[in-house]
């Protein structure tokens, strides 16, 4: 398949990239890893007049810990870089393991965490575990920058609150007292499959009490969503299998799945209940995995 004609731009730094996007407006599309944009151009779903490549913005490929802030992940960090990060493996292994389940090795070498977020699809694998870990994002443009909780970024299926001319610069996982977290998904093949349903959780356990929990669902609503009713139900209770099973039922009741070729709404709702119970048990028993 032939690519449509376009003008190619490769700014040397973030300021230059923001200036270009402000000048080109709706005639430009950002190119990060390209695993989604280039495919859509090849099949005729996108025909931008301008591609603004971020390949020279090496500052957005770092993973570092900033005291008082947390772990900062540049938006151009690849899925494989997340998977192999010693810092993330030591602090929050659940995120590298989620990245490892996403796609083939070739795609994971190219695809970026920023692209996975900005696409805004409800089946994305990284937003659920990042939201479970209370991550925030930083958006930049010629007008300045703004930060927000990642969970507030998604507006609808493939819709986000990012404004024209804005770029996602980085994601921050704050230092936190959570004792465990994990991401589980069910796909239609053994590896590299889109999530029919995904569930991410984080927990704070003290003795036999679940002091706090976050439950985040993928492919269970038009956007990645928190099951806040299930979270409220779990908070402060003694841990047992019946509690976790009921939390799964409450998460399933909160979910708003749809019928699709990959699974009916009823099937997805049932998966939410099962995976929520399993993910909570895993995070409680095994920590950040």
PDB file of N, CA and C in Angstrom, residues 157-258:
ATOM      1  N   UNK A 157     -14.484   7.095  23.855  1.00  0.00           N
ATOM      2  CA  UNK A 157     -13.730   6.140  23.054  1.00  0.00           C
ATOM      3  C   UNK A 157     -12.874   6.891  22.030  1.00  0.00           C
ATOM      4  N   UNK A 158     -11.553   6.728  22.127  1.00  0.00           N
ATOM      5  CA  UNK A 158     -10.594   7.410  21.251  1.00  0.00           C
ATOM      6  C   UNK A 158     -10.704   8.930  21.345  1.00  0.00           C
ATOM      7  N   UNK A 159     -11.198   9.438  22.463  1.00  0.00           N
ATOM      8  CA  UNK A 159     -11.320  10.872  22.701  1.00  0.00           C
ATOM      9  C   UNK A 159     -10.624  11.239  24.011  1.00  0.00           C
ATOM     10  N   UNK A 160      -9.824  12.286  23.968  1.00  0.00           N
ATOM     11  CA  UNK A 160      -9.136  12.755  25.164  1.00  0.00           C
ATOM     12  C   UNK A 160      -9.310  14.268  25.290  1.00  0.00           C
ATOM     13  N   UNK A 161      -8.819  14.808  26.386  1.00  0.00           N
ATOM     14  CA  UNK A 161      -8.944  16.243  26.623  1.00  0.00           C
ATOM     15  C   UNK A 161      -7.742  17.012  26.098  1.00  0.00           C
ATOM     16  N   UNK A 162      -6.830  16.346  25.389  1.00  0.00           N
ATOM     17  CA  UNK A 162      -5.669  17.050  24.859  1.00  0.00           C
ATOM     18  C   UNK A 162      -6.122  18.129  23.879  1.00  0.00           C
ATOM     19  N   UNK A 163      -5.549  19.308  24.001  1.00  0.00           N
ATOM     20  CA  UNK A 163      -5.964  20.447  23.181  1.00  0.00           C
ATOM     21  C   UNK A 163      -5.119  20.519  21.914  1.00  0.00           C
ATOM     22  N   UNK A 164      -5.615  21.171  20.862  1.00  0.00           N
ATOM     23  CA  UNK A 164      -4.800  21.359  19.654  1.00  0.00           C
ATOM     24  C   UNK A 164      -3.467  22.022  20.000  1.00  0.00           C
ATOM     25  N   UNK A 165      -2.387  21.480  19.465  1.00  0.00           N
ATOM     26  CA  UNK A 165      -1.073  22.033  19.730  1.00  0.00           C
ATOM     27  C   UNK A 165      -0.389  21.515  20.971  1.00  0.00           C
ATOM     28  N   UNK A 166      -1.061  20.682  21.753  1.00  0.00           N
ATOM     29  CA  UNK A 166      -0.465  20.139  22.968  1.00  0.00           C
ATOM     30  C   UNK A 166       0.245  18.817  22.691  1.00  0.00           C
ATOM     31  N   UNK A 167       1.286  18.565  23.468  1.00  0.00           N
ATOM     32  CA  UNK A 167       2.018  17.307  23.446  1.00  0.00           C
ATOM     33  C   UNK A 167       2.030  16.702  24.845  1.00  0.00           C
ATOM     34  N   UNK A 168       1.906  15.401  24.922  1.00  0.00           N
ATOM     35  CA  UNK A 168       2.126  14.711  26.183  1.00  0.00           C
ATOM     36  C   UNK A 168       3.628  14.581  26.392  1.00  0.00           C
ATOM     37  N   UNK A 169       4.143  15.176  27.466  1.00  0.00           N
ATOM     38  CA  UNK A 169       5.589  15.193  27.711  1.00  0.00           C
ATOM     39  C   UNK A 169       6.031  14.030  28.591  1.00  0.00           C
ATOM     40  N   UNK A 170       5.337  13.794  29.696  1.00  0.00           N
ATOM     41  CA  UNK A 170       5.758  12.712  30.584  1.00  0.00           C
ATOM     42  C   UNK A 170       4.633  12.284  31.508  1.00  0.00           C
ATOM     43  N   UNK A 171       4.871  11.166  32.161  1.00  0.00           N
ATOM     44  CA  UNK A 171       3.934  10.550  33.102  1.00  0.00           C
ATOM     45  C   UNK A 171       4.674  10.376  34.414  1.00  0.00           C
ATOM     46  N   UNK A 172       4.019  10.694  35.526  1.00  0.00           N
ATOM     47  CA  UNK A 172       4.643  10.562  36.834  1.00  0.00           C
ATOM     48  C   UNK A 172       3.857   9.591  37.703  1.00  0.00           C
ATOM     49  N   UNK A 173       4.561   8.602  38.231  1.00  0.00           N
ATOM     50  CA  UNK A 173       3.994   7.710  39.244  1.00  0.00           C
ATOM     51  C   UNK A 173       4.494   8.209  40.591  1.00  0.00           C
ATOM     52  N   UNK A 174       3.622   8.731  41.435  1.00  0.00           N
ATOM     53  CA  UNK A 174       4.098   9.333  42.684  1.00  0.00           C
ATOM     54  C   UNK A 174       4.600   8.279  43.670  1.00  0.00           C
ATOM     55  N   UNK A 175       5.542   8.685  44.529  1.00  0.00           N
ATOM     56  CA  UNK A 175       5.908   7.842  45.666  1.00  0.00           C
ATOM     57  C   UNK A 175       4.645   7.626  46.493  1.00  0.00           C
ATOM     58  N   UNK A 176       4.440   6.398  46.956  1.00  0.00           N
ATOM     59  CA  UNK A 176       3.152   6.077  47.572  1.00  0.00           C
ATOM     60  C   UNK A 176       3.284   4.894  48.521  1.00  0.00           C
ATOM     61  N   UNK A 177       2.297   4.752  49.423  1.00  0.00           N
ATOM     62  CA  UNK A 177       2.363   3.675  50.406  1.00  0.00           C
ATOM     63  C   UNK A 177       1.710   2.367  49.960  1.00  0.00           C
ATOM     64  N   UNK A 178       1.374   2.250  48.677  1.00  0.00           N
ATOM     65  CA  UNK A 178       0.764   0.999  48.229  1.00  0.00           C
ATOM     66  C   UNK A 178       1.698  -0.175  48.483  1.00  0.00           C
ATOM     67  N   UNK A 179       1.112  -1.329  48.805  1.00  0.00           N
ATOM     68  CA  UNK A 179       1.909  -2.530  49.080  1.00  0.00           C
ATOM     69  C   UNK A 179       1.879  -3.518  47.926  1.00  0.00           C
ATOM     70  N   UNK A 180       0.962  -3.330  46.968  1.00  0.00           N
ATOM     71  CA  UNK A 180       0.892  -4.257  45.852  1.00  0.00           C
ATOM     72  C   UNK A 180       0.089  -3.691  44.703  1.00  0.00           C
ATOM     73  N   UNK A 181       0.370  -4.207  43.495  1.00  0.00           N
ATOM     74  CA  UNK A 181      -0.386  -3.803  42.305  1.00  0.00           C
ATOM     75  C   UNK A 181      -0.186  -4.862  41.234  1.00  0.00           C
ATOM     76  N   UNK A 182      -1.141  -4.944  40.317  1.00  0.00           N
ATOM     77  CA  UNK A 182      -1.010  -5.878  39.203  1.00  0.00           C
ATOM     78  C   UNK A 182      -1.980  -5.507  38.100  1.00  0.00           C
ATOM     79  N   UNK A 183      -1.738  -6.051  36.911  1.00  0.00           N
ATOM     80  CA  UNK A 183      -2.647  -5.900  35.768  1.00  0.00           C
ATOM     81  C   UNK A 183      -2.881  -7.265  35.165  1.00  0.00           C
ATOM     82  N   UNK A 184      -4.141  -7.602  34.988  1.00  0.00           N
ATOM     83  CA  UNK A 184      -4.520  -8.858  34.352  1.00  0.00           C
ATOM     84  C   UNK A 184      -5.443  -8.557  33.185  1.00  0.00           C
ATOM     85  N   UNK A 185      -5.279  -9.311  32.111  1.00  0.00           N
ATOM     86  CA  UNK A 185      -6.198  -9.155  30.982  1.00  0.00           C
ATOM     87  C   UNK A 185      -6.508 -10.503  30.377  1.00  0.00           C
ATOM     88  N   UNK A 186      -7.639 -10.556  29.702  1.00  0.00           N
ATOM     89  CA  UNK A 186      -8.007 -11.736  28.930  1.00  0.00           C
ATOM     90  C   UNK A 186      -8.053 -11.352  27.464  1.00  0.00           C
ATOM     91  N   UNK A 187      -7.307 -12.079  26.641  1.00  0.00           N
ATOM     92  CA  UNK A 187      -7.305 -11.853  25.201  1.00  0.00           C
ATOM     93  C   UNK A 187      -7.673 -13.130  24.465  1.00  0.00           C
ATOM     94  N   UNK A 188      -7.869 -13.014  23.174  1.00  0.00           N
ATOM     95  CA  UNK A 188      -8.324 -14.156  22.381  1.00  0.00           C
ATOM     96  C   UNK A 188      -7.181 -15.007  21.844  1.00  0.00           C
ATOM     97  N   UNK A 189      -5.949 -14.660  22.182  1.00  0.00           N
ATOM     98  CA  UNK A 189      -4.827 -15.544  21.886  1.00  0.00           C
ATOM     99  C   UNK A 189      -3.814 -15.408  23.003  1.00  0.00           C
ATOM    100  N   UNK A 190      -2.797 -16.236  22.961  1.00  0.00           N
ATOM    101  CA  UNK A 190      -1.890 -16.363  24.103  1.00  0.00           C
ATOM    102  C   UNK A 190      -1.079 -15.096  24.372  1.00  0.00           C
ATOM    103  N   UNK A 191      -0.649 -14.402  23.329  1.00  0.00           N
ATOM    104  CA  UNK A 191       0.174 -13.211  23.546  1.00  0.00           C
ATOM    105  C   UNK A 191      -0.135 -12.149  22.509  1.00  0.00           C
ATOM    106  N   UNK A 192       0.135 -10.898  22.865  1.00  0.00           N
ATOM    107  CA  UNK A 192      -0.011  -9.791  21.938  1.00  0.00           C
ATOM    108  C   UNK A 192      -1.433  -9.473  21.540  1.00  0.00           C
ATOM    109  N   UNK A 193      -2.405  -9.937  22.291  1.00  0.00           N
ATOM    110  CA  UNK A 193      -3.806  -9.725  21.926  1.00  0.00           C
ATOM    111  C   UNK A 193      -4.362  -8.485  22.608  1.00  0.00           C
ATOM    112  N   UNK A 194      -5.314  -7.824  21.944  1.00  0.00           N
ATOM    113  CA  UNK A 194      -6.050  -6.752  22.597  1.00  0.00           C
ATOM    114  C   UNK A 194      -6.858  -7.330  23.757  1.00  0.00           C
ATOM    115  N   UNK A 195      -7.040  -6.526  24.782  1.00  0.00           N
ATOM    116  CA  UNK A 195      -7.780  -6.988  25.950  1.00  0.00           C
ATOM    117  C   UNK A 195      -9.272  -7.075  25.634  1.00  0.00           C
ATOM    118  N   UNK A 196      -9.842  -8.268  25.775  1.00  0.00           N
ATOM    119  CA  UNK A 196     -11.296  -8.382  25.794  1.00  0.00           C
ATOM    120  C   UNK A 196     -11.796  -7.681  27.051  1.00  0.00           C
ATOM    121  N   UNK A 197     -11.088  -7.905  28.146  1.00  0.00           N
ATOM    122  CA  UNK A 197     -11.253  -7.139  29.389  1.00  0.00           C
ATOM    123  C   UNK A 197      -9.896  -7.114  30.081  1.00  0.00           C
ATOM    124  N   UNK A 198      -9.567  -5.995  30.687  1.00  0.00           N
ATOM    125  CA  UNK A 198      -8.373  -5.889  31.523  1.00  0.00           C
ATOM    126  C   UNK A 198      -8.742  -5.286  32.868  1.00  0.00           C
ATOM    127  N   UNK A 199      -8.054  -5.711  33.920  1.00  0.00           N
ATOM    128  CA  UNK A 199      -8.283  -5.174  35.265  1.00  0.00           C
ATOM    129  C   UNK A 199      -6.939  -4.889  35.916  1.00  0.00           C
ATOM    130  N   UNK A 200      -6.756  -3.667  36.364  1.00  0.00           N
ATOM    131  CA  UNK A 200      -5.573  -3.283  37.134  1.00  0.00           C
ATOM    132  C   UNK A 200      -6.010  -2.901  38.539  1.00  0.00           C
ATOM    133  N   UNK A 201      -5.206  -3.284  39.519  1.00  0.00           N
ATOM    134  CA  UNK A 201      -5.527  -2.915  40.900  1.00  0.00           C
ATOM    135  C   UNK A 201      -4.253  -2.473  41.615  1.00  0.00           C
ATOM    136  N   UNK A 202      -4.433  -1.651  42.617  1.00  0.00           N
ATOM    137  CA  UNK A 202      -3.372  -1.386  43.587  1.00  0.00           C
ATOM    138  C   UNK A 202      -4.002  -1.480  44.967  1.00  0.00           C
ATOM    139  N   UNK A 203      -3.216  -1.912  45.943  1.00  0.00           N
ATOM    140  CA  UNK A 203      -3.740  -2.111  47.294  1.00  0.00           C
ATOM    141  C   UNK A 203      -2.757  -1.600  48.331  1.00  0.00           C
ATOM    142  N   UNK A 204      -3.299  -1.269  49.496  1.00  0.00           N
ATOM    143  CA  UNK A 204      -2.472  -0.986  50.670  1.00  0.00           C
ATOM    144  C   UNK A 204      -2.977  -1.871  51.796  1.00  0.00           C
ATOM    145  N   UNK A 205      -2.143  -2.829  52.181  1.00  0.00           N
ATOM    146  CA  UNK A 205      -2.518  -3.836  53.164  1.00  0.00           C
ATOM    147  C   UNK A 205      -1.742  -3.600  54.453  1.00  0.00           C
ATOM    148  N   UNK A 206      -2.436  -3.709  55.575  1.00  0.00           N
ATOM    149  CA  UNK A 206      -1.811  -3.667  56.898  1.00  0.00           C
ATOM    150  C   UNK A 206      -2.350  -4.841  57.698  1.00  0.00           C
ATOM    151  N   UNK A 207      -1.497  -5.822  57.955  1.00  0.00           N
ATOM    152  CA  UNK A 207      -1.962  -7.018  58.638  1.00  0.00           C
ATOM    153  C   UNK A 207      -2.962  -7.767  57.792  1.00  0.00           C
ATOM    154  N   UNK A 208      -4.165  -7.975  58.334  1.00  0.00           N
ATOM    155  CA  UNK A 208      -5.211  -8.659  57.573  1.00  0.00           C
ATOM    156  C   UNK A 208      -6.292  -7.693  57.087  1.00  0.00           C
ATOM    157  N   UNK A 209      -5.949  -6.391  57.066  1.00  0.00           N
ATOM    158  CA  UNK A 209      -6.914  -5.365  56.669  1.00  0.00           C
ATOM    159  C   UNK A 209      -6.504  -4.725  55.342  1.00  0.00           C
ATOM    160  N   UNK A 210      -7.479  -4.549  54.471  1.00  0.00           N
ATOM    161  CA  UNK A 210      -7.257  -3.851  53.209  1.00  0.00           C
ATOM    162  C   UNK A 210      -7.565  -2.376  53.450  1.00  0.00           C
ATOM    163  N   UNK A 211      -6.518  -1.602  53.705  1.00  0.00           N
ATOM    164  CA  UNK A 211      -6.717  -0.207  54.072  1.00  0.00           C
ATOM    165  C   UNK A 211      -7.210   0.630  52.898  1.00  0.00           C
ATOM    166  N   UNK A 212      -6.732   0.324  51.692  1.00  0.00           N
ATOM    167  CA  UNK A 212      -7.146   1.097  50.524  1.00  0.00           C
ATOM    168  C   UNK A 212      -6.960   0.249  49.277  1.00  0.00           C
ATOM    169  N   UNK A 213      -7.707   0.589  48.220  1.00  0.00           N
ATOM    170  CA  UNK A 213      -7.589  -0.135  46.954  1.00  0.00           C
ATOM    171  C   UNK A 213      -8.065   0.747  45.818  1.00  0.00           C
ATOM    172  N   UNK A 214      -7.478   0.550  44.652  1.00  0.00           N
ATOM    173  CA  UNK A 214      -7.939   1.166  43.410  1.00  0.00           C
ATOM    174  C   UNK A 214      -8.163   0.043  42.408  1.00  0.00           C
ATOM    175  N   UNK A 215      -9.305   0.084  41.736  1.00  0.00           N
ATOM    176  CA  UNK A 215      -9.680  -0.944  40.762  1.00  0.00           C
ATOM    177  C   UNK A 215      -9.978  -0.232  39.445  1.00  0.00           C
ATOM    178  N   UNK A 216      -9.253  -0.579  38.399  1.00  0.00           N
ATOM    179  CA  UNK A 216      -9.352   0.123  37.115  1.00  0.00           C
ATOM    180  C   UNK A 216      -9.639  -0.898  36.019  1.00  0.00           C
ATOM    181  N   UNK A 217     -10.627  -0.586  35.163  1.00  0.00           N
ATOM    182  CA  UNK A 217     -11.103  -1.529  34.154  1.00  0.00           C
ATOM    183  C   UNK A 217     -10.774  -1.039  32.749  1.00  0.00           C
ATOM    184  N   UNK A 218     -10.361  -1.965  31.891  1.00  0.00           N
ATOM    185  CA  UNK A 218     -10.135  -1.695  30.471  1.00  0.00           C
ATOM    186  C   UNK A 218     -11.102  -2.531  29.647  1.00  0.00           C
ATOM    187  N   UNK A 219     -11.533  -1.984  28.519  1.00  0.00           N
ATOM    188  CA  UNK A 219     -12.488  -2.655  27.618  1.00  0.00           C
ATOM    189  C   UNK A 219     -13.784  -3.004  28.336  1.00  0.00           C
ATOM    190  N   UNK A 220     -14.135  -2.205  29.324  1.00  0.00           N
ATOM    191  CA  UNK A 220     -15.357  -2.461  30.082  1.00  0.00           C
ATOM    192  C   UNK A 220     -16.280  -1.245  30.074  1.00  0.00           C
ATOM    193  N   UNK A 221     -15.925  -0.230  29.290  1.00  0.00           N
ATOM    194  CA  UNK A 221     -16.691   1.009  29.181  1.00  0.00           C
ATOM    195  C   UNK A 221     -16.119   1.777  27.997  1.00  0.00           C
ATOM    196  N   UNK A 222     -16.735   2.889  27.597  1.00  0.00           N
ATOM    197  CA  UNK A 222     -16.164   3.671  26.490  1.00  0.00           C
ATOM    198  C   UNK A 222     -14.770   4.212  26.771  1.00  0.00           C
ATOM    199  N   UNK A 223     -14.395   4.345  28.037  1.00  0.00           N
ATOM    200  CA  UNK A 223     -13.047   4.758  28.419  1.00  0.00           C
ATOM    201  C   UNK A 223     -12.536   3.816  29.495  1.00  0.00           C
ATOM    202  N   UNK A 224     -11.227   3.854  29.714  1.00  0.00           N
ATOM    203  CA  UNK A 224     -10.681   3.209  30.906  1.00  0.00           C
ATOM    204  C   UNK A 224     -11.354   3.846  32.123  1.00  0.00           C
ATOM    205  N   UNK A 225     -11.798   3.022  33.072  1.00  0.00           N
ATOM    206  CA  UNK A 225     -12.592   3.565  34.179  1.00  0.00           C
ATOM    207  C   UNK A 225     -12.199   2.942  35.512  1.00  0.00           C
ATOM    208  N   UNK A 226     -12.357   3.732  36.580  1.00  0.00           N
ATOM    209  CA  UNK A 226     -12.215   3.208  37.927  1.00  0.00           C
ATOM    210  C   UNK A 226     -13.558   2.668  38.417  1.00  0.00           C
ATOM    211  N   UNK A 227     -13.508   1.550  39.100  1.00  0.00           N
ATOM    212  CA  UNK A 227     -14.699   0.987  39.729  1.00  0.00           C
ATOM    213  C   UNK A 227     -14.737   1.506  41.169  1.00  0.00           C
ATOM    214  N   UNK A 228     -15.226   2.734  41.329  1.00  0.00           N
ATOM    215  CA  UNK A 228     -15.129   3.404  42.626  1.00  0.00           C
ATOM    216  C   UNK A 228     -16.045   2.789  43.673  1.00  0.00           C
ATOM    217  N   UNK A 229     -17.158   2.216  43.232  1.00  0.00           N
ATOM    218  CA  UNK A 229     -18.031   1.537  44.186  1.00  0.00           C
ATOM    219  C   UNK A 229     -17.334   0.334  44.802  1.00  0.00           C
ATOM    220  N   UNK A 230     -16.627  -0.431  43.982  1.00  0.00           N
ATOM    221  CA  UNK A 230     -15.866  -1.568  44.492  1.00  0.00           C
ATOM    222  C   UNK A 230     -14.761  -1.101  45.422  1.00  0.00           C
ATOM    223  N   UNK A 231     -14.109  -0.001  45.068  1.00  0.00           N
ATOM    224  CA  UNK A 231     -13.040   0.535  45.918  1.00  0.00           C
ATOM    225  C   UNK A 231     -13.586   0.932  47.291  1.00  0.00           C
ATOM    226  N   UNK A 232     -14.714   1.624  47.300  1.00  0.00           N
ATOM    227  CA  UNK A 232     -15.320   2.045  48.570  1.00  0.00           C
ATOM    228  C   UNK A 232     -15.716   0.835  49.411  1.00  0.00           C
ATOM    229  N   UNK A 233     -16.223  -0.191  48.740  1.00  0.00           N
ATOM    230  CA  UNK A 233     -16.645  -1.402  49.442  1.00  0.00           C
ATOM    231  C   UNK A 233     -15.464  -2.086  50.122  1.00  0.00           C
ATOM    232  N   UNK A 234     -14.305  -2.091  49.470  1.00  0.00           N
ATOM    233  CA  UNK A 234     -13.134  -2.804  49.994  1.00  0.00           C
ATOM    234  C   UNK A 234     -12.445  -2.061  51.132  1.00  0.00           C
ATOM    235  N   UNK A 235     -12.525  -0.765  51.129  1.00  0.00           N
ATOM    236  CA  UNK A 235     -11.691   0.055  51.997  1.00  0.00           C
ATOM    237  C   UNK A 235     -11.950  -0.217  53.484  1.00  0.00           C
ATOM    238  N   UNK A 236     -10.862  -0.593  54.190  1.00  0.00           N
ATOM    239  CA  UNK A 236     -10.938  -0.771  55.639  1.00  0.00           C
ATOM    240  C   UNK A 236     -11.455  -2.109  56.112  1.00  0.00           C
ATOM    241  N   UNK A 237     -11.666  -3.057  55.211  1.00  0.00           N
ATOM    242  CA  UNK A 237     -12.258  -4.348  55.596  1.00  0.00           C
ATOM    243  C   UNK A 237     -11.198  -5.436  55.752  1.00  0.00           C
ATOM    244  N   UNK A 238     -11.562  -6.447  56.541  1.00  0.00           N
ATOM    245  CA  UNK A 238     -10.711  -7.616  56.716  1.00  0.00           C
ATOM    246  C   UNK A 238     -10.697  -8.430  55.420  1.00  0.00           C
ATOM    247  N   UNK A 239      -9.524  -8.914  55.066  1.00  0.00           N
ATOM    248  CA  UNK A 239      -9.360  -9.595  53.781  1.00  0.00           C
ATOM    249  C   UNK A 239      -9.785 -11.052  53.882  1.00  0.00           C
ATOM    250  N   UNK A 240     -10.661 -11.444  52.965  1.00  0.00           N
ATOM    251  CA  UNK A 240     -11.022 -12.854  52.813  1.00  0.00           C
ATOM    252  C   UNK A 240     -11.555 -13.054  51.398  1.00  0.00           C
ATOM    253  N   UNK A 241     -11.695 -14.297  50.996  1.00  0.00           N
ATOM    254  CA  UNK A 241     -12.107 -14.592  49.624  1.00  0.00           C
ATOM    255  C   UNK A 241     -13.505 -14.073  49.318  1.00  0.00           C
ATOM    256  N   UNK A 242     -14.396 -14.141  50.295  1.00  0.00           N
ATOM    257  CA  UNK A 242     -15.758 -13.652  50.066  1.00  0.00           C
ATOM    258  C   UNK A 242     -15.757 -12.151  49.788  1.00  0.00           C
ATOM    259  N   UNK A 243     -14.915 -11.420  50.514  1.00  0.00           N
ATOM    260  CA  UNK A 243     -14.817  -9.971  50.295  1.00  0.00           C
ATOM    261  C   UNK A 243     -14.357  -9.681  48.873  1.00  0.00           C
ATOM    262  N   UNK A 244     -13.343 -10.391  48.412  1.00  0.00           N
ATOM    263  CA  UNK A 244     -12.792 -10.138  47.085  1.00  0.00           C
ATOM    264  C   UNK A 244     -13.771 -10.541  45.998  1.00  0.00           C
ATOM    265  N   UNK A 245     -14.501 -11.619  46.228  1.00  0.00           N
ATOM    266  CA  UNK A 245     -15.506 -12.043  45.252  1.00  0.00           C
ATOM    267  C   UNK A 245     -16.620 -11.013  45.149  1.00  0.00           C
ATOM    268  N   UNK A 246     -17.059 -10.469  46.284  1.00  0.00           N
ATOM    269  CA  UNK A 246     -18.119  -9.458  46.246  1.00  0.00           C
ATOM    270  C   UNK A 246     -17.626  -8.171  45.599  1.00  0.00           C
ATOM    271  N   UNK A 247     -16.349  -7.834  45.822  1.00  0.00           N
ATOM    272  CA  UNK A 247     -15.790  -6.664  45.154  1.00  0.00           C
ATOM    273  C   UNK A 247     -15.790  -6.862  43.648  1.00  0.00           C
ATOM    274  N   UNK A 248     -15.497  -8.079  43.197  1.00  0.00           N
ATOM    275  CA  UNK A 248     -15.563  -8.384  41.775  1.00  0.00           C
ATOM    276  C   UNK A 248     -16.961  -8.196  41.219  1.00  0.00           C
ATOM    277  N   UNK A 249     -17.959  -8.628  41.981  1.00  0.00           N
ATOM    278  CA  UNK A 249     -19.346  -8.460  41.556  1.00  0.00           C
ATOM    279  C   UNK A 249     -19.716  -6.987  41.461  1.00  0.00           C
ATOM    280  N   UNK A 250     -19.245  -6.212  42.409  1.00  0.00           N
ATOM    281  CA  UNK A 250     -19.556  -4.781  42.386  1.00  0.00           C
ATOM    282  C   UNK A 250     -18.862  -4.091  41.200  1.00  0.00           C
ATOM    283  N   UNK A 251     -17.615  -4.477  40.918  1.00  0.00           N
ATOM    284  CA  UNK A 251     -16.923  -3.916  39.758  1.00  0.00           C
ATOM    285  C   UNK A 251     -17.647  -4.278  38.468  1.00  0.00           C
ATOM    286  N   UNK A 252     -18.115  -5.521  38.375  1.00  0.00           N
ATOM    287  CA  UNK A 252     -18.857  -5.956  37.188  1.00  0.00           C
ATOM    288  C   UNK A 252     -20.139  -5.151  37.021  1.00  0.00           C
ATOM    289  N   UNK A 253     -20.816  -4.881  38.130  1.00  0.00           N
ATOM    290  CA  UNK A 253     -22.055  -4.111  38.064  1.00  0.00           C
ATOM    291  C   UNK A 253     -21.806  -2.675  37.625  1.00  0.00           C
ATOM    292  N   UNK A 254     -20.647  -2.119  37.974  1.00  0.00           N
ATOM    293  CA  UNK A 254     -20.304  -0.755  37.575  1.00  0.00           C
ATOM    294  C   UNK A 254     -19.878  -0.649  36.121  1.00  0.00           C
ATOM    295  N   UNK A 255     -19.374  -1.736  35.566  1.00  0.00           N
ATOM    296  CA  UNK A 255     -18.824  -1.698  34.210  1.00  0.00           C
ATOM    297  C   UNK A 255     -19.918  -1.416  33.192  1.00  0.00           C
ATOM    298  N   UNK A 256     -19.511  -0.884  32.042  1.00  0.00           N
ATOM    299  CA  UNK A 256     -20.450  -0.546  30.969  1.00  0.00           C
ATOM    300  C   UNK A 256     -19.925  -1.082  29.635  1.00  0.00           C
ATOM    301  N   UNK A 257     -19.750  -2.410  29.554  1.00  0.00           N
ATOM    302  CA  UNK A 257     -19.167  -2.986  28.334  1.00  0.00           C
ATOM    303  C   UNK A 257     -20.160  -2.981  27.180  1.00  0.00           C
ATOM    304  N   UNK A 258     -19.623  -3.235  25.981  1.00  0.00           N
ATOM    305  CA  UNK A 258     -20.459  -3.316  24.787  1.00  0.00           C
ATOM    306  C   UNK A 258     -20.247  -4.654  24.096  1.00  0.00           C
TER     307      UNK A 258
END
